[in-house]
Each structure stands twice: as structure tokens, then as C-alpha cells.
PDB file of C-alpha atoms in Angstrom:
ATOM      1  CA  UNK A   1     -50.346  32.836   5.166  1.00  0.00           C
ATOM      2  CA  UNK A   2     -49.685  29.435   3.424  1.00  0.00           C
ATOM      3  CA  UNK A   3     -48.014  27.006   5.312  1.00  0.00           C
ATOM      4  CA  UNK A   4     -44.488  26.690   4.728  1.00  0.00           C
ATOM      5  CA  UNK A   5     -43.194  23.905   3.544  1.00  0.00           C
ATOM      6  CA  UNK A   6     -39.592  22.811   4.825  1.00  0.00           C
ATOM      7  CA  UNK A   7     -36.437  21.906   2.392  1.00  0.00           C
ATOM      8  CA  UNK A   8     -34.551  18.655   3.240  1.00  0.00           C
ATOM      9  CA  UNK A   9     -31.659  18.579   4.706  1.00  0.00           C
ATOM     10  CA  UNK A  10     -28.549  19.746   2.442  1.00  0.00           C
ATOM     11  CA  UNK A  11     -27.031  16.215   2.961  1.00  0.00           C
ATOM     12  CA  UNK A  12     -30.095  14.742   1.090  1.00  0.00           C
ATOM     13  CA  UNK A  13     -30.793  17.292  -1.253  1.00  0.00           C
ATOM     14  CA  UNK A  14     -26.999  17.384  -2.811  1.00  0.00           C
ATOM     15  CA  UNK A  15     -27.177  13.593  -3.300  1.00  0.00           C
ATOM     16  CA  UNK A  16     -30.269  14.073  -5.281  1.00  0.00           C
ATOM     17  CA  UNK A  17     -29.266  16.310  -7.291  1.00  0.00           C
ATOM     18  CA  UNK A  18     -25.530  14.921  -7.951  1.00  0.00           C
ATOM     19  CA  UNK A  19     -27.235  10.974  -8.785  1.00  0.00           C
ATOM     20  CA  UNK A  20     -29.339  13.202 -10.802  1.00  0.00           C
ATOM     21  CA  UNK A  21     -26.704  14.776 -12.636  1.00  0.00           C
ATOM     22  CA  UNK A  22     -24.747  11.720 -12.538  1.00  0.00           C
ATOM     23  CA  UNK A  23     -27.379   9.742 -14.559  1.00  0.00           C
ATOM     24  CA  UNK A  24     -27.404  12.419 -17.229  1.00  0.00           C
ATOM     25  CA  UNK A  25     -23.998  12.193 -17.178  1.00  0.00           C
ATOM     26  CA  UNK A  26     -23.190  15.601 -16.295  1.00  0.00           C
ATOM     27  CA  UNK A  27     -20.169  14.596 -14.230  1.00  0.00           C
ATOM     28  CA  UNK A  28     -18.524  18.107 -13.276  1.00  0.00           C
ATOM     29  CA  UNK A  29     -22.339  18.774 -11.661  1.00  0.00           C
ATOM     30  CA  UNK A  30     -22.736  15.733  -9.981  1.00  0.00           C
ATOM     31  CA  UNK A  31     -19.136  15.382  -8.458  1.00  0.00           C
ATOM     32  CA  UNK A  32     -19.738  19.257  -7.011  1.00  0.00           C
ATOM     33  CA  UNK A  33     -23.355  18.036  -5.215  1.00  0.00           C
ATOM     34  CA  UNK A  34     -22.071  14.979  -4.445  1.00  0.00           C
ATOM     35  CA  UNK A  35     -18.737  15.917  -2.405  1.00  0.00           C
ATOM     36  CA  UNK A  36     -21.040  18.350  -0.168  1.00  0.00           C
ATOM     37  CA  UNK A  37     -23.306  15.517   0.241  1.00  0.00           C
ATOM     38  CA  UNK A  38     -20.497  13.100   1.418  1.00  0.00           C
ATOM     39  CA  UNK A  39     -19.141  16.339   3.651  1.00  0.00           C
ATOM     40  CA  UNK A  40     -22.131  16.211   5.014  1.00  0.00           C
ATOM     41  CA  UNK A  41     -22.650  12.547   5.676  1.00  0.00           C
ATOM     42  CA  UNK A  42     -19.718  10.925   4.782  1.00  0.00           C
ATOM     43  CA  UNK A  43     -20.812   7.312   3.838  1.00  0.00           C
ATOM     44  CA  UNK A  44     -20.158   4.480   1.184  1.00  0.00           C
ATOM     45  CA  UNK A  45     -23.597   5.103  -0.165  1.00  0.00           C
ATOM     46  CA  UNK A  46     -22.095   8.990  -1.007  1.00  0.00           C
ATOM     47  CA  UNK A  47     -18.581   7.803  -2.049  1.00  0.00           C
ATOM     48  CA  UNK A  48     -20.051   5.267  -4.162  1.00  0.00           C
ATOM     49  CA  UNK A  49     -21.664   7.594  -6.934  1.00  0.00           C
ATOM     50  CA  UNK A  50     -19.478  10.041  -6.317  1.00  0.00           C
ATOM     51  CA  UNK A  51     -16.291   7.669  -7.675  1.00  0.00           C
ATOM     52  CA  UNK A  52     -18.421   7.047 -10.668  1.00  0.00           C
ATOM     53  CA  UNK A  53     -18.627  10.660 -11.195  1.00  0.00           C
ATOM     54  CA  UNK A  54     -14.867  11.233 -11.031  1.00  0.00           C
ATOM     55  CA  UNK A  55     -14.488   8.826 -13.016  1.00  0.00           C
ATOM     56  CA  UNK A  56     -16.641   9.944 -15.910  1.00  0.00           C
ATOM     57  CA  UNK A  57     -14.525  12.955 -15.586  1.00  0.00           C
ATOM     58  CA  UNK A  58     -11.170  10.977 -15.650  1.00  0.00           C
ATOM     59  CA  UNK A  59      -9.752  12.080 -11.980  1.00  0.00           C
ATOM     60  CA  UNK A  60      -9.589   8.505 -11.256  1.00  0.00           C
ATOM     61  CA  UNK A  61      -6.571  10.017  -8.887  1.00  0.00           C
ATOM     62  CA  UNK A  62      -9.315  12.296  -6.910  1.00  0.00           C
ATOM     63  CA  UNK A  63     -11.309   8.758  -6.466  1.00  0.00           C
ATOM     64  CA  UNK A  64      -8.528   6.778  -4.849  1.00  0.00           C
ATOM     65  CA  UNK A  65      -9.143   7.983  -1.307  1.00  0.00           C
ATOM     66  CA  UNK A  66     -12.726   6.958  -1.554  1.00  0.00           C
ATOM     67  CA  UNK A  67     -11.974   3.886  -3.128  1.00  0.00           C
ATOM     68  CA  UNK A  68      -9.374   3.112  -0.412  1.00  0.00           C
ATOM     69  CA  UNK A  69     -11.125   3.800   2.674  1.00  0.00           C
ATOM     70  CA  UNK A  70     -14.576   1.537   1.501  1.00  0.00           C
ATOM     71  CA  UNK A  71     -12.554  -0.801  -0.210  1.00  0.00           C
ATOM     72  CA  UNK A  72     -14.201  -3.996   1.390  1.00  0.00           C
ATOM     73  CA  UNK A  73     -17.624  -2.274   0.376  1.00  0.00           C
ATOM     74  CA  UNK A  74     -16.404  -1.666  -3.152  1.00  0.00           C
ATOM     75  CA  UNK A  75     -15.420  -5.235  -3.546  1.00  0.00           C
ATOM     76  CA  UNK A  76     -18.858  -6.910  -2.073  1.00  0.00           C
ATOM     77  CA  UNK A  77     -21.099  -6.395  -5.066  1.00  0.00           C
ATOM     78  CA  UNK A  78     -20.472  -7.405  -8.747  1.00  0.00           C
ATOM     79  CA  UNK A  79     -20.814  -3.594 -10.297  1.00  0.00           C
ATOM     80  CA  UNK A  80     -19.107  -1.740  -7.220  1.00  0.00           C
ATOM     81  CA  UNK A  81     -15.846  -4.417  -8.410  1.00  0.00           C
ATOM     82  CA  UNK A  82     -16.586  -3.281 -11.703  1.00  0.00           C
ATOM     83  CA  UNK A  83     -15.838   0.704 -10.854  1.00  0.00           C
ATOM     84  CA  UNK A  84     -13.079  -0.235  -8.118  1.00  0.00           C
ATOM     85  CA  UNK A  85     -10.757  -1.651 -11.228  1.00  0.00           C
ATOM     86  CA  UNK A  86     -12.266   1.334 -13.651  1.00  0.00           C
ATOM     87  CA  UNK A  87     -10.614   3.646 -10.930  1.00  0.00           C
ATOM     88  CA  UNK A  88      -7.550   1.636 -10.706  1.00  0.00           C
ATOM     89  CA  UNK A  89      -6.636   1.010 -14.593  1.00  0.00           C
ATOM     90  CA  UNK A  90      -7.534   4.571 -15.636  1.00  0.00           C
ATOM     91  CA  UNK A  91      -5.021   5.890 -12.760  1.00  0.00           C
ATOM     92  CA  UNK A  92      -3.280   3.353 -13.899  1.00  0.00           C
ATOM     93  CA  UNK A  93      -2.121   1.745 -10.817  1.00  0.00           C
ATOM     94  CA  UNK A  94      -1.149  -1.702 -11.785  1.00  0.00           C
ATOM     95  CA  UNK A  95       0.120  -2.852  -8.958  1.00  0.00           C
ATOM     96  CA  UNK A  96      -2.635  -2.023  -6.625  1.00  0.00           C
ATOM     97  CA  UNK A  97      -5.391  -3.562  -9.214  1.00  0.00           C
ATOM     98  CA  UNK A  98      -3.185  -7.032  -9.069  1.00  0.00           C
ATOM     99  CA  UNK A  99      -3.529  -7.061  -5.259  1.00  0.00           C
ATOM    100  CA  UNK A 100      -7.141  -6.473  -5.657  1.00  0.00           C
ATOM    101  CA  UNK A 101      -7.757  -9.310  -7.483  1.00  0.00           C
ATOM    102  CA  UNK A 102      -6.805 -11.648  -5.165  1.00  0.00           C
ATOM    103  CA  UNK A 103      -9.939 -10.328  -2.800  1.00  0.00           C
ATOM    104  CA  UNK A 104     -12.075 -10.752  -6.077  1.00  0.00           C
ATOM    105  CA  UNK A 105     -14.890 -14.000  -6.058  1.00  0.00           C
ATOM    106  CA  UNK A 106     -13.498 -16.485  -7.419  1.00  0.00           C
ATOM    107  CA  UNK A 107     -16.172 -16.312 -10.357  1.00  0.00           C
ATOM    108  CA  UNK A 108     -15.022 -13.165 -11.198  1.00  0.00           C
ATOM    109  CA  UNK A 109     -11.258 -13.267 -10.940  1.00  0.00           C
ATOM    110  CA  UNK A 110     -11.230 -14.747 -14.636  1.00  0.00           C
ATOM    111  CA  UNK A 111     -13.340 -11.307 -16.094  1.00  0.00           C
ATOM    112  CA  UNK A 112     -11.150  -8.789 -13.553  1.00  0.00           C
ATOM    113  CA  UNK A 113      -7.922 -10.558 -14.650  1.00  0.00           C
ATOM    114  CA  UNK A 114      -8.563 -10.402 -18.198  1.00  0.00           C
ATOM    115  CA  UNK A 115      -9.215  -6.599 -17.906  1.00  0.00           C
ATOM    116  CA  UNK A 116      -5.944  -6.570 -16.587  1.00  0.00           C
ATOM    117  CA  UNK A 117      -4.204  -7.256 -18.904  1.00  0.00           C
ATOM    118  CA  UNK A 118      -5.739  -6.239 -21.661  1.00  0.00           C
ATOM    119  CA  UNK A 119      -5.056  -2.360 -20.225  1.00  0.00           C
ATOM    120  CA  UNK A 120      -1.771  -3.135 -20.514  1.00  0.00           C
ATOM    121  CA  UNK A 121      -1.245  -4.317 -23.353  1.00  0.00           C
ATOM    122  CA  UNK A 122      -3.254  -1.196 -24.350  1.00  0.00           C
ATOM    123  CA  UNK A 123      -0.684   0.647 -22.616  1.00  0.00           C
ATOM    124  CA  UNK A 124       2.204  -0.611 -23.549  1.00  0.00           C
ATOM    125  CA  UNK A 125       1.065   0.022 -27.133  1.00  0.00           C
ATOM    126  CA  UNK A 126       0.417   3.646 -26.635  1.00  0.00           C
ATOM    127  CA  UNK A 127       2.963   4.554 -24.222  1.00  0.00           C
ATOM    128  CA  UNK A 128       5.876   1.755 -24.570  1.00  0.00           C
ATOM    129  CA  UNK A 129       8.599   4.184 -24.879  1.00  0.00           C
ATOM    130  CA  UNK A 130       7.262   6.050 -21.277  1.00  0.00           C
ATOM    131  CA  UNK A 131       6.874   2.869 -19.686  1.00  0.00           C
ATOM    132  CA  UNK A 132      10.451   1.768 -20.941  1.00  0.00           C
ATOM    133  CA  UNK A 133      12.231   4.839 -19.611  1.00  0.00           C
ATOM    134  CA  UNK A 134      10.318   3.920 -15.855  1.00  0.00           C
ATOM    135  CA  UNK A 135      11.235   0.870 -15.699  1.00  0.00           C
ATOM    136  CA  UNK A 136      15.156   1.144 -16.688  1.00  0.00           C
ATOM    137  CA  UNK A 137      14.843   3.598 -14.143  1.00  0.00           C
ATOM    138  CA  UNK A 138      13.779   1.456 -11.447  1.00  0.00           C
ATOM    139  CA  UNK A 139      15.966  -1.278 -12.274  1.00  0.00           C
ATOM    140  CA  UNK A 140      18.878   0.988 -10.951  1.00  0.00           C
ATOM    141  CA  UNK A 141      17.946   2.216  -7.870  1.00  0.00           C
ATOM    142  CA  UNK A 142      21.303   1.620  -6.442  1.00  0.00           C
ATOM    143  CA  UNK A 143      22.974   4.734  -7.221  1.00  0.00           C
ATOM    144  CA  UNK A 144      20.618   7.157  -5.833  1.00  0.00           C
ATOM    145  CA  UNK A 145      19.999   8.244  -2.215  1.00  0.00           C
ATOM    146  CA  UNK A 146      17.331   6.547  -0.337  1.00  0.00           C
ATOM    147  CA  UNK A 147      15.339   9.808  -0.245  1.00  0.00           C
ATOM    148  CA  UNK A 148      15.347   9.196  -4.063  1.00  0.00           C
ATOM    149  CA  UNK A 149      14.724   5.809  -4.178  1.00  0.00           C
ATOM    150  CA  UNK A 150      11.523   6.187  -2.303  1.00  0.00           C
ATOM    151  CA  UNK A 151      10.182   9.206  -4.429  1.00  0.00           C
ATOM    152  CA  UNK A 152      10.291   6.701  -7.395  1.00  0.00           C
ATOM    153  CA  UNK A 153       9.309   3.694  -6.102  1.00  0.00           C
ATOM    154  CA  UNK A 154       5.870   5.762  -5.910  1.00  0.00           C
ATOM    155  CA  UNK A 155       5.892   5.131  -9.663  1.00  0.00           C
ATOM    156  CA  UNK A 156       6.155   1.703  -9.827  1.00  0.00           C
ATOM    157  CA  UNK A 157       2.411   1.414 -10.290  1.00  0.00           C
ATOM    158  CA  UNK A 158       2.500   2.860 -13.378  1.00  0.00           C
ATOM    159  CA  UNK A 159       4.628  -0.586 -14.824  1.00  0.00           C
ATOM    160  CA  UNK A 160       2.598  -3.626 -16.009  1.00  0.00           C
ATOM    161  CA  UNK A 161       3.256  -6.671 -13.884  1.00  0.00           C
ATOM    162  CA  UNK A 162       5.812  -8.065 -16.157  1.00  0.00           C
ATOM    163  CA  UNK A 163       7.653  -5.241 -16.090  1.00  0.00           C
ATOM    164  CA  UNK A 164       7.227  -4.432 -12.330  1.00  0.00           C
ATOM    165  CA  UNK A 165       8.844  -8.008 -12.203  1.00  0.00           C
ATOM    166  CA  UNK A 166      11.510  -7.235 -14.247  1.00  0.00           C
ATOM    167  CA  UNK A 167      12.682  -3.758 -12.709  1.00  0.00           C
ATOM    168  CA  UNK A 168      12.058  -5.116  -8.894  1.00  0.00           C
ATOM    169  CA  UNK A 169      14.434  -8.156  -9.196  1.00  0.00           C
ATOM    170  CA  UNK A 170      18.124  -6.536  -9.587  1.00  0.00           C
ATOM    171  CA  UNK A 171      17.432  -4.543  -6.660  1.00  0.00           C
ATOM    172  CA  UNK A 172      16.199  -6.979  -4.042  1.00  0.00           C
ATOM    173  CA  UNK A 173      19.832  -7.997  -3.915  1.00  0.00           C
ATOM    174  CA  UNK A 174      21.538  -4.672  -4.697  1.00  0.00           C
ATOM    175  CA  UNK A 175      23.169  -3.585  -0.859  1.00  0.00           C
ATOM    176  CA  UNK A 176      23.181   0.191  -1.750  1.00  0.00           C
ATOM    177  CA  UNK A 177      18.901   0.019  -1.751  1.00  0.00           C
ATOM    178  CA  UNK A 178      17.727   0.817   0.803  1.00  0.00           C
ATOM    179  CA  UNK A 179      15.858  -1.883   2.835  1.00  0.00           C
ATOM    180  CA  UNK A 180      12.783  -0.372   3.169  1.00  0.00           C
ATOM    181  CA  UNK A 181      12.824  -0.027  -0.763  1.00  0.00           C
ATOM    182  CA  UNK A 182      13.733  -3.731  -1.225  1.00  0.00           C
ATOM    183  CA  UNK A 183      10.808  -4.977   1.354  1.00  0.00           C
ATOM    184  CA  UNK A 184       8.366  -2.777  -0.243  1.00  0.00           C
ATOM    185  CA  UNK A 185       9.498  -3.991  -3.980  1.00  0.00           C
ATOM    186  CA  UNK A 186       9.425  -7.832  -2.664  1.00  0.00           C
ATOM    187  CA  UNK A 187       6.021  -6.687  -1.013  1.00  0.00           C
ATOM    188  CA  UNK A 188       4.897  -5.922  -5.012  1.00  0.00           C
ATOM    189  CA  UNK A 189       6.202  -8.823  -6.380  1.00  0.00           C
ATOM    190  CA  UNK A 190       3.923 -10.586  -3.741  1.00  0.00           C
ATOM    191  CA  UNK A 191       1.239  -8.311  -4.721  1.00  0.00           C
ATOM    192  CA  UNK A 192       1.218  -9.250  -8.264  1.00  0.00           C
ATOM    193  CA  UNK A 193       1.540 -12.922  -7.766  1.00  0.00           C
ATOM    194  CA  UNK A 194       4.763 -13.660  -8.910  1.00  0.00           C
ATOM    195  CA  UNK A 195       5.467 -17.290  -8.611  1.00  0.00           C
ATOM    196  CA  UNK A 196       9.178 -17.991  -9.533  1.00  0.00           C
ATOM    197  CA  UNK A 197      11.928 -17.528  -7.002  1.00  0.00           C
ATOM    198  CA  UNK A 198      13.806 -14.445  -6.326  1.00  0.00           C
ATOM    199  CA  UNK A 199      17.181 -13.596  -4.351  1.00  0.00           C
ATOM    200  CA  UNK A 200      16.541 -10.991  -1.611  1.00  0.00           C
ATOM    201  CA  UNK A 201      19.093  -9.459   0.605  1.00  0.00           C
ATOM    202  CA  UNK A 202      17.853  -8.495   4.462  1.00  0.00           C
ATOM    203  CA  UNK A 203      20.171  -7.858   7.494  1.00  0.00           C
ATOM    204  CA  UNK A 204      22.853 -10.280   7.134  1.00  0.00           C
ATOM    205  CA  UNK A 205      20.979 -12.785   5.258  1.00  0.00           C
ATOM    206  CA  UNK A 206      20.699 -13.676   1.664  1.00  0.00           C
ATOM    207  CA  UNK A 207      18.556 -16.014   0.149  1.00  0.00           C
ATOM    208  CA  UNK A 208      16.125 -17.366  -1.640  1.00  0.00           C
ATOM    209  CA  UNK A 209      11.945 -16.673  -1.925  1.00  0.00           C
ATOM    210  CA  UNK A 210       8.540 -17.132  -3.426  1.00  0.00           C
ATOM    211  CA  UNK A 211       7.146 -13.999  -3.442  1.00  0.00           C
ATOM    212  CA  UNK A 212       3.826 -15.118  -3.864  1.00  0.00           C
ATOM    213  CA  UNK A 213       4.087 -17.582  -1.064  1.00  0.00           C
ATOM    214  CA  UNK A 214       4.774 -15.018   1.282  1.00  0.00           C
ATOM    215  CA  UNK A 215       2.108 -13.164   3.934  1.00  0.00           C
ATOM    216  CA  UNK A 216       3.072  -9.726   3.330  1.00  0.00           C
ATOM    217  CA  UNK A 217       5.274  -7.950   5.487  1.00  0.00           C
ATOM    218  CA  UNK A 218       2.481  -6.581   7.723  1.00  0.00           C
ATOM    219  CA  UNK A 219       1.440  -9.892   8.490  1.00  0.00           C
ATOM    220  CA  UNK A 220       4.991 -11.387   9.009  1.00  0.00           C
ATOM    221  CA  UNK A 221       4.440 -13.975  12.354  1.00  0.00           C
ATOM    222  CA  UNK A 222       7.595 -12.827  14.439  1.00  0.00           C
ATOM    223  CA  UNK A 223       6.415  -9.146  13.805  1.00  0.00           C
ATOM    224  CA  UNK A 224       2.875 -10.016  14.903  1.00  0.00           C
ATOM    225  CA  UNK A 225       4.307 -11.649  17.835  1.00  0.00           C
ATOM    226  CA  UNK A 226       7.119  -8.872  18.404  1.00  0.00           C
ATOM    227  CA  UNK A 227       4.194  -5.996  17.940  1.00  0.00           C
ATOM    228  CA  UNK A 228       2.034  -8.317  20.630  1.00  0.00           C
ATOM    229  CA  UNK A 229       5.239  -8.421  23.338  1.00  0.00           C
ATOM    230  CA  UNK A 230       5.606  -4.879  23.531  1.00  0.00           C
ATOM    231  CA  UNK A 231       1.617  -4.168  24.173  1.00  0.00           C
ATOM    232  CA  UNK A 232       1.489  -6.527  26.662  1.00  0.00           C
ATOM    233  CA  UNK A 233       4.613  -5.709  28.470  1.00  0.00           C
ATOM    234  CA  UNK A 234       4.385  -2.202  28.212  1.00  0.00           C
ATOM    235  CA  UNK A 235       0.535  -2.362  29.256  1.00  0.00           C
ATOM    236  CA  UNK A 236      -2.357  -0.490  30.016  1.00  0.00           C
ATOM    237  CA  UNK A 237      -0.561   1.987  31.943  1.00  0.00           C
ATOM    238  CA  UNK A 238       1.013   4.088  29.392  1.00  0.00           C
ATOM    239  CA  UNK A 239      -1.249   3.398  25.939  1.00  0.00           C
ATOM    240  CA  UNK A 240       0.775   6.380  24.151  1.00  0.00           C
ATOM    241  CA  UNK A 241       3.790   4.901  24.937  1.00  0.00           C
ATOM    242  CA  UNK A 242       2.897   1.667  23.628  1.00  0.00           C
ATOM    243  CA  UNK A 243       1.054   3.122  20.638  1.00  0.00           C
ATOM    244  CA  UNK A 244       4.124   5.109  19.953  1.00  0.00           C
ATOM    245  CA  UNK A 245       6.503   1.572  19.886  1.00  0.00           C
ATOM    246  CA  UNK A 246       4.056  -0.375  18.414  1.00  0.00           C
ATOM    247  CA  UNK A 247       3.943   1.845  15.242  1.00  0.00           C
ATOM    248  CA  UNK A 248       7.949   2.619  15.278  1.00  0.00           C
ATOM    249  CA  UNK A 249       8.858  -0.878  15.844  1.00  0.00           C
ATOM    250  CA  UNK A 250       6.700  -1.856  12.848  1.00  0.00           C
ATOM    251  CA  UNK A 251       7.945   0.462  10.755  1.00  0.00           C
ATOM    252  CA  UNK A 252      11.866  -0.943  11.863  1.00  0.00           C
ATOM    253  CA  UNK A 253      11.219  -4.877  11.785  1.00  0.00           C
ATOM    254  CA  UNK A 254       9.698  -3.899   8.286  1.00  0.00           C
ATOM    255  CA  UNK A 255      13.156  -3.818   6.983  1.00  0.00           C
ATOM    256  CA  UNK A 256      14.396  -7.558   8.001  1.00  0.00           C
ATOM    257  CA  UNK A 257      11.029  -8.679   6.111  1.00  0.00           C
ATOM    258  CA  UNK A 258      11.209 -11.670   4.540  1.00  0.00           C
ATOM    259  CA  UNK A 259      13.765 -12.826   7.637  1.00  0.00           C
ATOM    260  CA  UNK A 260      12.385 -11.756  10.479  1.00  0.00           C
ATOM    261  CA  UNK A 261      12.592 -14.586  12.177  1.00  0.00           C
ATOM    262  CA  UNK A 262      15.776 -15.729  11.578  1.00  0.00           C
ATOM    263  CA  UNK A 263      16.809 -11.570  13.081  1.00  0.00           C
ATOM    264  CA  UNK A 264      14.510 -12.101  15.903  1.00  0.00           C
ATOM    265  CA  UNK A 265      14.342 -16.070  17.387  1.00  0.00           C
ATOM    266  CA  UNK A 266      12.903 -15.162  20.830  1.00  0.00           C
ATOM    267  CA  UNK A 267      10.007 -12.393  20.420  1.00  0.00           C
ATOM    268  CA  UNK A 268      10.135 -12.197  24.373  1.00  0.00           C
ATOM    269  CA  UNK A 269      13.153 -11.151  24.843  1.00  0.00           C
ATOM    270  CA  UNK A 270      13.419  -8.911  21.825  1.00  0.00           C
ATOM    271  CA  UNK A 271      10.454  -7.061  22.920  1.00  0.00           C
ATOM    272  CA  UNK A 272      12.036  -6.676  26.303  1.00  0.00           C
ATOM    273  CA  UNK A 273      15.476  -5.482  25.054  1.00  0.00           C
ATOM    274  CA  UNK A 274      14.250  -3.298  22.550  1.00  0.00           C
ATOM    275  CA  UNK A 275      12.384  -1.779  25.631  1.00  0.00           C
ATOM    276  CA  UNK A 276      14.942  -1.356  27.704  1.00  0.00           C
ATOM    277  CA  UNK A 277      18.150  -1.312  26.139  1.00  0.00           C
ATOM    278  CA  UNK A 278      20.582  -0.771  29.244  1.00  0.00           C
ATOM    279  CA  UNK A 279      19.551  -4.418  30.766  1.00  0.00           C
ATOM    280  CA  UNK A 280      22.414  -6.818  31.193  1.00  0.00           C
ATOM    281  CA  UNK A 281      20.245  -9.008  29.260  1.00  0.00           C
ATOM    282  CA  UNK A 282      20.357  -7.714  26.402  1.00  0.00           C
ATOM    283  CA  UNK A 283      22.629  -9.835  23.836  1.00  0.00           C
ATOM    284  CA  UNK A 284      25.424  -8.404  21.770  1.00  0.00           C
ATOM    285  CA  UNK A 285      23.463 -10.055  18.360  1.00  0.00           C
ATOM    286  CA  UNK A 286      20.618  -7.279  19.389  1.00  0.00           C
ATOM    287  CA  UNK A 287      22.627  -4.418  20.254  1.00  0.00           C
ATOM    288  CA  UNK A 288      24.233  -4.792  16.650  1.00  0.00           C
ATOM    289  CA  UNK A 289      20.687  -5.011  15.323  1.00  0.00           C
ATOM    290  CA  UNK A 290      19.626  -2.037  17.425  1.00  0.00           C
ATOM    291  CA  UNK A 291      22.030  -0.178  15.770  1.00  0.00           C
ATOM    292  CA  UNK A 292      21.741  -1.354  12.529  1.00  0.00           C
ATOM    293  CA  UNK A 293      17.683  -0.232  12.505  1.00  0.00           C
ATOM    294  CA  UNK A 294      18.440   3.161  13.703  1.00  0.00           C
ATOM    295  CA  UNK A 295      21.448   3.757  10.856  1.00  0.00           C
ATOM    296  CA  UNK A 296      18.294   2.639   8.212  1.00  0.00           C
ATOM    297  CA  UNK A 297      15.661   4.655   9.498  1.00  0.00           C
ATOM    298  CA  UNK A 298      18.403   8.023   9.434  1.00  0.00           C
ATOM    299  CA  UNK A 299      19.421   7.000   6.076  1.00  0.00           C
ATOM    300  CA  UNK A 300      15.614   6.331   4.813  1.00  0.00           C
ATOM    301  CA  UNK A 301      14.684   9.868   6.550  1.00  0.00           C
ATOM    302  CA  UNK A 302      17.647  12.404   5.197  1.00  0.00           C
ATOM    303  CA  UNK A 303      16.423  14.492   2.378  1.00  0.00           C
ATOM    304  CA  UNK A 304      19.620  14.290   0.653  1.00  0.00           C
TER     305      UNK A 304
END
């Protein structure tokens, strides 16, 4: 009886065959092998082929979950960069490829920028009237529920940068958006570098901004330091608990981005009174802002 020779393990033997495939091009082949193989061991060294593959089959949207979870890995090597914006402008997500650039080396910012905006201008040559019709769209968010406004906010990737600028702006001072809508439009604006100042309306404030001067609204300073009261005063004892207020809380002070601070002057005692609302301590400035949270978060989550 001749001795029997084992097969590798399925893992290893789908990623040969899908690089195999992949370097024939036969893209529908490799993307089949190489999904089992990254079911099987679910690595950057499997996701990374297997975005090229998707990409040679133009279901840049199938990629985007790979790209997003090894992000830092896409962006550490030259041709890895290279595929990360080949994902993002054949989506196209324009938006999301102008906040990648600012992780780029510097050496390569010039190359990645230039690709850019040369896919837009592409665009906006082959698809102007589309990208028109979007945009007017977006400029009037005012009128529609906030259910509504968030569904098509979820387009605003699809807008070059000058024309994410342009339908962003009216609303950032428009009171009947939502504030989670205007935060995550200011957010873009920051995203794509824009370096002139803009109005923006927050809980009872009104002013002016840089959007790319500010940190982003998950790393605003007074929510840091909010987010860092409430773990250490609710503590070790209950970790759900704290988990649970940690994420809700973030999710609330989102909405008084870019003014957090000016909402919430004493972190401390914020933290405290947003734990326990019934103290005597608690001031009459964040009872009103108590309430005020909790009418935006009902609004933000009715499906009407």
C-alpha cells in the first residue's frame, strides 16, 4: 500500500489557489478560494489579495469591510495605499478617501491627492447631472424628518469635496437638522480639509469654526474627559454598567460637538449628575441639557 500522502490544510490550500487565480486574473475564482481561506484564518495577509480580487471584479462595496478593519495595515506599504484608494474611488466614497489621505506619508500625499481629484473630475464629467440632483438634495435637509436626514446623509460620499462643501454648509446652521446630522456633516467638512470658516449651530450656541482645525468629534477634550469621569466613578464594580454609559453618553455629547465645552465646564460634576440625576447637586443649566439630549436622541430614533 503506498504511503499516503496528506493534503494541506483547507486554509492554505484556498489561498493558493485564489493568489493563483488572482494572478491570472480570474477574479470570480480567486475571490470564491480566497473568502474560505480568510473564513478559515481570517488575517490581513487573506484580506489583502482578496480586496484586489473584488476589486478586479468591481465590488469595491464587498471590499470595504476588509479594507476597514486592516486599515492601518493597508496604509503601511506603498502598493497596499495604492489598492486602499482603488477600493475607495471605484465605490466612490469621496469623503472617506479625503480622510485617508491625511494618514498617507507625506511623500505620497502629492500622488494619492492627485488621484483624487482627477476621479472626480472624471465623475463629474460622466455623471454631473446625478451628482447635481445629490447634492441639491443635501443642501435641504431641513424639511425632512431626522429619520430621513440620516438615510441620506449615507450618500454624501458619493459628492466630490467641493461639492460635499457646498451642500454641508446651509445646514450646519439650519435648526430643523437634526444635530447629529449637523456634527456628522461638520465632522466631513473636517474630513476633507476644508480650511475656510463655517457657521455651526449646537445647543444654544452659534458660532463660528475651522473645520479643518478641529479634532473630530470623537476626540473632542471635554468628551474624553466626560467619557473618563463616568469610568472612573462608576468603577470596576459594575463594567456593563459603565460600558453601557460610556457608549450612550458618547453617542449624546456627540450632538453639542464643536461646543462641548462651553455645554459642559466642569467634567466632574457632569459625569456625576448625569449619573445620578435626583442629587441636589445637580444644576438647573444640566437638567435643561438632560432634557434637551433625550428629546434629540427620540427625535434621531423615530422612524417617521
Amino acid at each position: 500500500m503506498g504511503k499516503i500522502v496528506p493534503l494541506p490544510n483547507s486554509g492554505s490550500r484556498h489561498m493558493s489557489l485564489g493568489v493563483s487565480a488572482l494572478q491570472k486574473q480570474n477574479y470570480a475564482s480567486a475571490v470564491a478560494h480566497l473568502e474560505k481561506a480568510y473564513k478559515e484564518t481570517p488575517v490581513f495577509e487573506v484580506a489583502r489579495p482578496l480586496v484586489k480580487a473584488l476589486v478586479g471584479l468591481h465590488q469595491s462595496r464587498e471590499a470595504l469591510p476588509y479594507v476597514s478593519e486592516y486599515m492601518e495595515d493597508f496604509l503601511a506599504g506603498d502598493s497596499t495605499t495604492k489598492l486602499l484608494f482603488e477600493v475607495l474611488l471605484d465605490l466612490p466614497d469621496y469623503r472617506f478617501a479625503w480622510a485617508v489621505l491625511h494618514h498617507v506619508e507625506a511623500k505620497n500625499a502629492a500622488v494619492f491627492e492627485q488621484q483624487i481629484t482627477a476621479a472626480e473630475t472624471a465623475d463629474l464629467t460622466a455623471h454631473g447631472d446625478e451628482i447635481a440632483d445629490l447634492a441639491r438634495r443635501l443642501r435641504h435637509l431641513g424639511g425632512l424628518s431626522a429619520h430621513e436626514q440620516e438615510q441620506l446623509i449615507q450618500q454624501l460620499g458619493r459628492l466630490p469635496k467641493a461639492k460635499i462643501i457646498e451642500a454641508a454648509k446651509p445646514n450646519l446652521v439650519d435648526p430643523d437638522v437634526h444635530p447629529a446630522i449637523r456634527v456628522s456633516l461638520l465632522d466631513a467638512l473636517t474630513a476633507v480639509g476644508e480650511a475656510t470658516p463655517v457657521q455651526v449651530t449646537s445647543y444654544q450656541t452659534t458660532a463660528e469654526v475651522i473645520p479643518s482645525a478641529l479634532p473630530g468629534v470623537m476626540n473632542d477634550p471635554t468628551m474624553l474627559q466626560v467619557l473618563n469621569q463616568i469610568q472612573l466613578q462608576v468603577g470596576l464594580a459594575d463594567p456593563e454598567l459603565m460600558k453601557a454609559t460610556v457608549e450612550t453618553l458618547r453617542f449624546e455629547l456627540g450632538y453639542l460637538y464643536p461646543f462641548i465645552g462651553e455645554a459642559v465646564p466642569d467634567p466632574k460634576h457632569f459625569a456625576a449628575s448625569y449619573l445620578n440625576r435626583d442629587r441636589p447637586e445637580v444644576t438647573a443649566e444640566e437638567h435643561a441639557l438632560f432634557e434637551w439630549l433625550g428629546t434629540q436622541t427620540q427625535a434621531l430614533t423615530a422612524l417617521s
